[in-house]
GROMACS .gro file of C-alpha atoms in nm:
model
  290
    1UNK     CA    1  13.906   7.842   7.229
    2UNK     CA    2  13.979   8.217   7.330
    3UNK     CA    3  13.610   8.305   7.270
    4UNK     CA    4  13.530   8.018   7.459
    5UNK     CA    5  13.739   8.130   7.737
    6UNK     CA    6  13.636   8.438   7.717
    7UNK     CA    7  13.272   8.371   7.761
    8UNK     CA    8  13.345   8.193   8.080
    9UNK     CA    9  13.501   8.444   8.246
   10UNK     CA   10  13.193   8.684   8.160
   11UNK     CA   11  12.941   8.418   8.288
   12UNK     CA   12  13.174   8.389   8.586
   13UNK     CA   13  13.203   8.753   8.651
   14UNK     CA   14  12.824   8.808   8.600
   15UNK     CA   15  12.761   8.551   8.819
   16UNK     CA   16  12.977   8.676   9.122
   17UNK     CA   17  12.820   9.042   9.085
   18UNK     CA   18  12.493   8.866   9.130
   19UNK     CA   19  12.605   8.717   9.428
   20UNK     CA   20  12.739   9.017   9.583
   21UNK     CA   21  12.459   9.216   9.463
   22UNK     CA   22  12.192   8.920   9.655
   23UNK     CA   23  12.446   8.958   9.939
   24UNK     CA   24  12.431   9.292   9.999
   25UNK     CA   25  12.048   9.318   9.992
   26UNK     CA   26  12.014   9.047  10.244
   27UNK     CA   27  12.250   9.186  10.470
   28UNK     CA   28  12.082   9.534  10.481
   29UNK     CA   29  11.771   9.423  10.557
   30UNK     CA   30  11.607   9.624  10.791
   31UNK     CA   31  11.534   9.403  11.126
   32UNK     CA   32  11.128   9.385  11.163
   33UNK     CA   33  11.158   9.217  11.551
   34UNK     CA   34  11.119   9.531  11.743
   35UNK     CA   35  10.749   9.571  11.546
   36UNK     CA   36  10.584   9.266  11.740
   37UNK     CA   37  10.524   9.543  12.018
   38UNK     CA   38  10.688   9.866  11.898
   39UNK     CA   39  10.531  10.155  11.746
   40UNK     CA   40  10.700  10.332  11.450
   41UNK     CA   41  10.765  10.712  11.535
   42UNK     CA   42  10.766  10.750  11.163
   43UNK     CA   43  10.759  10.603  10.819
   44UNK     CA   44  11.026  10.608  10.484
   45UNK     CA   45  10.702  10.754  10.303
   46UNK     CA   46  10.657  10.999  10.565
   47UNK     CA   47  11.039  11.109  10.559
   48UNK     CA   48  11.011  11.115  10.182
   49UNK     CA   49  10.696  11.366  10.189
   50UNK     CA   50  10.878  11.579  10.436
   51UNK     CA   51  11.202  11.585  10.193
   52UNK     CA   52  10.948  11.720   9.907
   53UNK     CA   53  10.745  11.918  10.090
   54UNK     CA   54  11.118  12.102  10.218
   55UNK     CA   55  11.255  12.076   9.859
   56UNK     CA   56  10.924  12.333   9.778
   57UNK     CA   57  11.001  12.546  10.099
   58UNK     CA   58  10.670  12.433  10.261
   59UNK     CA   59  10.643  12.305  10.572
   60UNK     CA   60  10.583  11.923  10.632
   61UNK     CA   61  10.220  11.829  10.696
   62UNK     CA   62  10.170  11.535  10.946
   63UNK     CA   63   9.832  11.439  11.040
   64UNK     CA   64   9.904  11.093  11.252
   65UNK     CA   65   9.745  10.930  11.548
   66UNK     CA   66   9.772  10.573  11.663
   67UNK     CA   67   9.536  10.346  11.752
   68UNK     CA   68   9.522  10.012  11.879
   69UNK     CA   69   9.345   9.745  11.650
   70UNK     CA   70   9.090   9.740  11.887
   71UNK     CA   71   8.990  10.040  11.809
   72UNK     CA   72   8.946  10.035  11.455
   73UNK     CA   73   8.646   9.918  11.296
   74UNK     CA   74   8.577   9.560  11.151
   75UNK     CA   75   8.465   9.782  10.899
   76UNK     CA   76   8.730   9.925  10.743
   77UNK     CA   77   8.897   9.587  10.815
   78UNK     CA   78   8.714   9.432  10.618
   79UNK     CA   79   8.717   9.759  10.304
   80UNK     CA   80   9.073   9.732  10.313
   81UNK     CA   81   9.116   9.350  10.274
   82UNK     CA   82   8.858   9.354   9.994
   83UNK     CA   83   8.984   9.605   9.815
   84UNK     CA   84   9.400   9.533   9.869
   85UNK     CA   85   9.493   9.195   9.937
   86UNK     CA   86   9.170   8.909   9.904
   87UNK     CA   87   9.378   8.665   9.944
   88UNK     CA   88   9.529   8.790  10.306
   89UNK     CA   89   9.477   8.483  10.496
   90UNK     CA   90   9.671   8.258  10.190
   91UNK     CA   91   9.970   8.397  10.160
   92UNK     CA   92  10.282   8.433  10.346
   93UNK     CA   93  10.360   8.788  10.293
   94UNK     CA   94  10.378   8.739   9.834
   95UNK     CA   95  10.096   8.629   9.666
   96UNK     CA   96  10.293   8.464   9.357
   97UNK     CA   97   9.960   8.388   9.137
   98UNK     CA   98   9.925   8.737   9.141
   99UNK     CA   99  10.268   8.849   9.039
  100UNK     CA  100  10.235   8.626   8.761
  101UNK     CA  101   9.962   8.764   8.602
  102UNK     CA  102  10.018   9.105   8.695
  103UNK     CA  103  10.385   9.087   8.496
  104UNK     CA  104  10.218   8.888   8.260
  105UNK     CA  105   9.938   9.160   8.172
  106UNK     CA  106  10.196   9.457   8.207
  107UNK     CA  107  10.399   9.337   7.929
  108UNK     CA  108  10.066   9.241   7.709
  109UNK     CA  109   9.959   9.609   7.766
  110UNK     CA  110  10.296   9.789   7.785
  111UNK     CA  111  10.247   9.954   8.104
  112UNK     CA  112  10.168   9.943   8.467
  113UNK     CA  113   9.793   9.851   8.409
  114UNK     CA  114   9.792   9.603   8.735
  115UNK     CA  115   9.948   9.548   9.064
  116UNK     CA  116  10.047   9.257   9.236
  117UNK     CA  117  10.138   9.356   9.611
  118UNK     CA  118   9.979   9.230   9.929
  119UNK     CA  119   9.923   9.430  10.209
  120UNK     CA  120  10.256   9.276  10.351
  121UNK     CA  121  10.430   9.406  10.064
  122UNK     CA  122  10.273   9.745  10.098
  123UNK     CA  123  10.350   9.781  10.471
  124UNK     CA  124  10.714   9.728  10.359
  125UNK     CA  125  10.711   9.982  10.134
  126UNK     CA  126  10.555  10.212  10.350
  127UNK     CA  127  10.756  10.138  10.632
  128UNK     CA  128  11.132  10.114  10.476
  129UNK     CA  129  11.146  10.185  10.141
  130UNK     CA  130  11.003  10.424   9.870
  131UNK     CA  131  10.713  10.407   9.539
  132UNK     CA  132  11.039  10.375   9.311
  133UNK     CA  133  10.981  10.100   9.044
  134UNK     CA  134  11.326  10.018   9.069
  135UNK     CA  135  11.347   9.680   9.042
  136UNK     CA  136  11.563   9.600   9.341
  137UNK     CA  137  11.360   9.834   9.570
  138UNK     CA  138  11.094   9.524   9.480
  139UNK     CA  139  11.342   9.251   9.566
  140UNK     CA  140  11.370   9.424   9.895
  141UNK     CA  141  11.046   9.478   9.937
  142UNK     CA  142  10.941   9.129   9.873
  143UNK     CA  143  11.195   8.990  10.115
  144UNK     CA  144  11.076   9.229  10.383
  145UNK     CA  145  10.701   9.143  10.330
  146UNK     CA  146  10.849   8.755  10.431
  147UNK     CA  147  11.042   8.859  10.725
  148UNK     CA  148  10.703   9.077  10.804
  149UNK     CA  149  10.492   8.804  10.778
  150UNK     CA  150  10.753   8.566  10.959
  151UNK     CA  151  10.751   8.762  11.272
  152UNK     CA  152  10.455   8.926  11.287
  153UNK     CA  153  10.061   8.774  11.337
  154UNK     CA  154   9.847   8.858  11.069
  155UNK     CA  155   9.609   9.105  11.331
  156UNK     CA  156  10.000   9.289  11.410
  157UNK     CA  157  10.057   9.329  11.037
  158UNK     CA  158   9.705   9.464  10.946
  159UNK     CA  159   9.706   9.702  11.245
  160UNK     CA  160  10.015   9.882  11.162
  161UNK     CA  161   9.943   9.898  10.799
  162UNK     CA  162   9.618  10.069  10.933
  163UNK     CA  163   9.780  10.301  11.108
  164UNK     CA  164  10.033  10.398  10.881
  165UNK     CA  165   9.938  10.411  10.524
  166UNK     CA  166   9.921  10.690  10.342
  167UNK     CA  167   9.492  10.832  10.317
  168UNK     CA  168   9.591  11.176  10.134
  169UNK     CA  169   9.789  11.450  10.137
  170UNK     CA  170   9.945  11.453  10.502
  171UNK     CA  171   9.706  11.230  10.613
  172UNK     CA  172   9.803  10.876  10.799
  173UNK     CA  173   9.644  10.577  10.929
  174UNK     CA  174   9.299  10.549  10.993
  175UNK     CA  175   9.205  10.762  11.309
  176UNK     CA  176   9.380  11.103  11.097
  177UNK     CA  177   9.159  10.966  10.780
  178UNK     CA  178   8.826  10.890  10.959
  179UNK     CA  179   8.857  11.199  11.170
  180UNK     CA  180   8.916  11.432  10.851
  181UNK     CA  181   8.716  11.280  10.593
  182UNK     CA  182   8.395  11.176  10.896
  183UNK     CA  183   8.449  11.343  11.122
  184UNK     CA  184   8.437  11.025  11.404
  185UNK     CA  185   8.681  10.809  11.529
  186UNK     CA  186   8.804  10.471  11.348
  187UNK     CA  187   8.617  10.274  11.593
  188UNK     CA  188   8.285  10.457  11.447
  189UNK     CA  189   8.324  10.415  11.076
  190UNK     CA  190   8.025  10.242  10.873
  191UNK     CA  191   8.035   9.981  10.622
  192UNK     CA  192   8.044  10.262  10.327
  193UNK     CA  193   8.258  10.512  10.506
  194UNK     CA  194   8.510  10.229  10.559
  195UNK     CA  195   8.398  10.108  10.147
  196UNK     CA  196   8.486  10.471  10.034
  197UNK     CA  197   8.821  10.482  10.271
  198UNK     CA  198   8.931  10.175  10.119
  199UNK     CA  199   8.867  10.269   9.722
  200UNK     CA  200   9.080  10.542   9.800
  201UNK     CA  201   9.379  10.347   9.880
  202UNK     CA  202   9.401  10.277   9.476
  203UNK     CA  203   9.606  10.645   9.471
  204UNK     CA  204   9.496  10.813   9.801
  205UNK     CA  205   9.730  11.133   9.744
  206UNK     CA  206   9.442  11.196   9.435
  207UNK     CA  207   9.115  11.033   9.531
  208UNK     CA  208   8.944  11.269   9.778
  209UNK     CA  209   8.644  11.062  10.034
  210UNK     CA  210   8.550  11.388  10.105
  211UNK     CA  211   8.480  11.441   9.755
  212UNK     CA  212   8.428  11.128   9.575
  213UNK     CA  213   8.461  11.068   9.195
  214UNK     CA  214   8.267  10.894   8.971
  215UNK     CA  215   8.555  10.611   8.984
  216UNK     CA  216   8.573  10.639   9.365
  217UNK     CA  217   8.221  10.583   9.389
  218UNK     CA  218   8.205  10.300   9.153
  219UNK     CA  219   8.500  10.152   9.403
  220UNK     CA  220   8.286  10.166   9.693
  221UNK     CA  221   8.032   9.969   9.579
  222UNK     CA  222   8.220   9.694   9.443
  223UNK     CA  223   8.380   9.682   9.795
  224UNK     CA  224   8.077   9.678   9.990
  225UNK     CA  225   7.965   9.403   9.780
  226UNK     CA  226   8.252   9.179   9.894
  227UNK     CA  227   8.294   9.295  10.254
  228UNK     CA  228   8.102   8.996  10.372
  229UNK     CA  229   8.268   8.759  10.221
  230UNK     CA  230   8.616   8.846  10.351
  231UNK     CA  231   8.692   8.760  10.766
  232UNK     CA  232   8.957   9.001  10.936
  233UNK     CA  233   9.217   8.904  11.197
  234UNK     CA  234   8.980   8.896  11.523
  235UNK     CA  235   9.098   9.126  11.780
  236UNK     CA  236   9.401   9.007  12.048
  237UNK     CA  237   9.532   9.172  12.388
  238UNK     CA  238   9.736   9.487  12.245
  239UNK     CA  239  10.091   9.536  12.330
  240UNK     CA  240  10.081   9.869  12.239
  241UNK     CA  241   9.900  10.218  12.248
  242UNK     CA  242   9.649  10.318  12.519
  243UNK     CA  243   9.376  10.408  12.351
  244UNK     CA  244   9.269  10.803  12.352
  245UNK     CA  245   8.882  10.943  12.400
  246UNK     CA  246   8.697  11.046  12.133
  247UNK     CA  247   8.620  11.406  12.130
  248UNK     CA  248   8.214  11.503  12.009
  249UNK     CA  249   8.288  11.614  11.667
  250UNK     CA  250   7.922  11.692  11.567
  251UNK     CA  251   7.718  11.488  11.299
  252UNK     CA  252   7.889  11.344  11.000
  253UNK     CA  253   7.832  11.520  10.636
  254UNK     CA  254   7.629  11.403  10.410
  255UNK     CA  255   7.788  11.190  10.079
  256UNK     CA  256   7.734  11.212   9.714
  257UNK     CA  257   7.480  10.961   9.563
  258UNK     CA  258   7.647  10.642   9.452
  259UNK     CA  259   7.744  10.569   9.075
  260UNK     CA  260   7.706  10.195   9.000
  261UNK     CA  261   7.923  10.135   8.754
  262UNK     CA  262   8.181   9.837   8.686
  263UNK     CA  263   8.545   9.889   8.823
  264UNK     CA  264   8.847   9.704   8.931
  265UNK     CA  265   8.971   9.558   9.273
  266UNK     CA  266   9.311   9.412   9.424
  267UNK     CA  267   9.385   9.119   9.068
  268UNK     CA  268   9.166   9.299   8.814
  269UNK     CA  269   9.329   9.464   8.508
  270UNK     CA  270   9.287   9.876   8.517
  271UNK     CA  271   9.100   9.971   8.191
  272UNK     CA  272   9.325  10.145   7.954
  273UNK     CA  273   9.282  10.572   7.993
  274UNK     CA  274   9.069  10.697   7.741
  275UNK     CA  275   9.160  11.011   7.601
  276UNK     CA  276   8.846  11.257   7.741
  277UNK     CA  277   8.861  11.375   8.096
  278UNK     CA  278   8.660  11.163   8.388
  279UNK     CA  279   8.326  11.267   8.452
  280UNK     CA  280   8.349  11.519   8.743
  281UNK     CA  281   8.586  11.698   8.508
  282UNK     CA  282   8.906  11.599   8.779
  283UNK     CA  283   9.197  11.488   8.575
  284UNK     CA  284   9.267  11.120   8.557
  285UNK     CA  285   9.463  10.979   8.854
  286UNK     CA  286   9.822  10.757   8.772
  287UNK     CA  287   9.781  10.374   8.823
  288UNK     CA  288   9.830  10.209   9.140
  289UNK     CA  289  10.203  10.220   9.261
  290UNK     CA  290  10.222   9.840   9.362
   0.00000   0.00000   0.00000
């Protein structure tokens, strides 16, 4: 009877620390509202590379600059769907088929071998939280990417996550990206540009489009591939952001010749590492932090 007692009370208590513990995540929930027209002057992944890049003594390197949706190509629109969320349209913010079989394949293999976020999840992430694994940093993030998609269109949601993710080291949102790895404006990038832009997104602070991998390559043309099959959010009046001109930055580099071989997009499992070094003798990147 004691033991039976007993075990009550530590359901009970378990059960009220839950509570407190969903409480408390709900209630500090960051409000998303002021994003329907509102720019971000910054990002919790851009305060977090400023904190390391301080904890090494260096100075913080910010390469950011706005643009409307407008005035980024269909393109990279396009890329970025293919290759991060396929299912952008379906969802509300948490594509649950694919957290199922990403948790399901993860414990098969052991590790983090495939993600399951949307590009609502990511935004979240990018936008108020951190690449932790911590398991309530993904509760969070999940109920953000709701309230995201609750309040926001699906153009306003793609257009700041173009603007703010994270292309390399420093590097944000697409006009910094196109400008440093092309050379040209967002509004200018071709169907592989965008294809090579978007591969990189798989671990941008180690893939290089100005230098492509193997892997990258193989990326890029599994991407363009797909591009036509995907439709992006078609272009509305913009609350936000007058645009800026386009300076003449002079003809666009050259690229590597493509490698066609298989590789993985936004549901596919990430082969397992094998032990010798990638082709172009660059050290094997870390998996996706979804």
């Amino acid at each position: 009877m004691k033991l039976a007692r007993a075990i009550g009370r530590g359901i009970a208590a378990l059960l009220g620390v839950g509570f407190v513990a969903a409480a408390y995540i709900y209630l500090t929930l960051p409000d998303v509202r002021p994003l329907r027209a509102g720019t971000p002057s910054t990002t919790a992944f851009m305060q977090l590379r400023a904190d390391q890049a301080h904890a090494k003594g260096l100075p913080e390197k910010r390469d950011w600059q706005w643009v409307p949706y407008a005035r980024i190509s269909a393109n990279l629109k396009r890329a970025v769907i293919v290759s991060e969320d396929s299912a952008f349209w379906q969802h509300d913010g948490v594509d649950y088929q694919q957290l199922k079989e990403s948790f399901e394949t993860n414990l098969e293999r052991m590790e983090f071998a495939r993600g399951g976020s949307t590009i609502t999840q990511q935004l979240a992430k990018n936008l108020y939280l951190s690449p932790s694994k911590n398991p309530i940093r993904k509760v969070r993030e999940l109920l953000i990417a709701r309230r995201l998609e609750a309040e926001l269109s699906k153009q306003r949601i793609l257009e700041i996550y173009l603007n703010v993710v994270e292309w390399g080291n420093g590097i944000y949102g697409a006009e910094a990206a196109a400008r440093t790895y092309f050379n040209k404006s967002a509004a200018e990038l071709s169907a592989s540009e965008s294809a090579l832009l978007a591969g990189a997104l798989v671990n941008a602070r180690l893939l290089d489009p100005g230098k492509p991998t193997a892997r990258l390559r193989r990326r890029q043309e599994l991407i363009l591939r797909r591009m036509d099959a995907v439709t992006p959010p078609p272009v509305i009046a913009e609350p936000v952001s007058s645009p800026m001109p386009a300076p003449d930055l002079g003809p666009v580099p050259p690229l590597p010749p493509p490698v066609t071989a298989p590789d993985v997009l936004p549901g596919e499992v990430v082969p397992a590492v094998k032990p010798a070094g990638p082709p172009d003798g660059k050290p094997p990147s870390t998996p996706p932090d979804n």
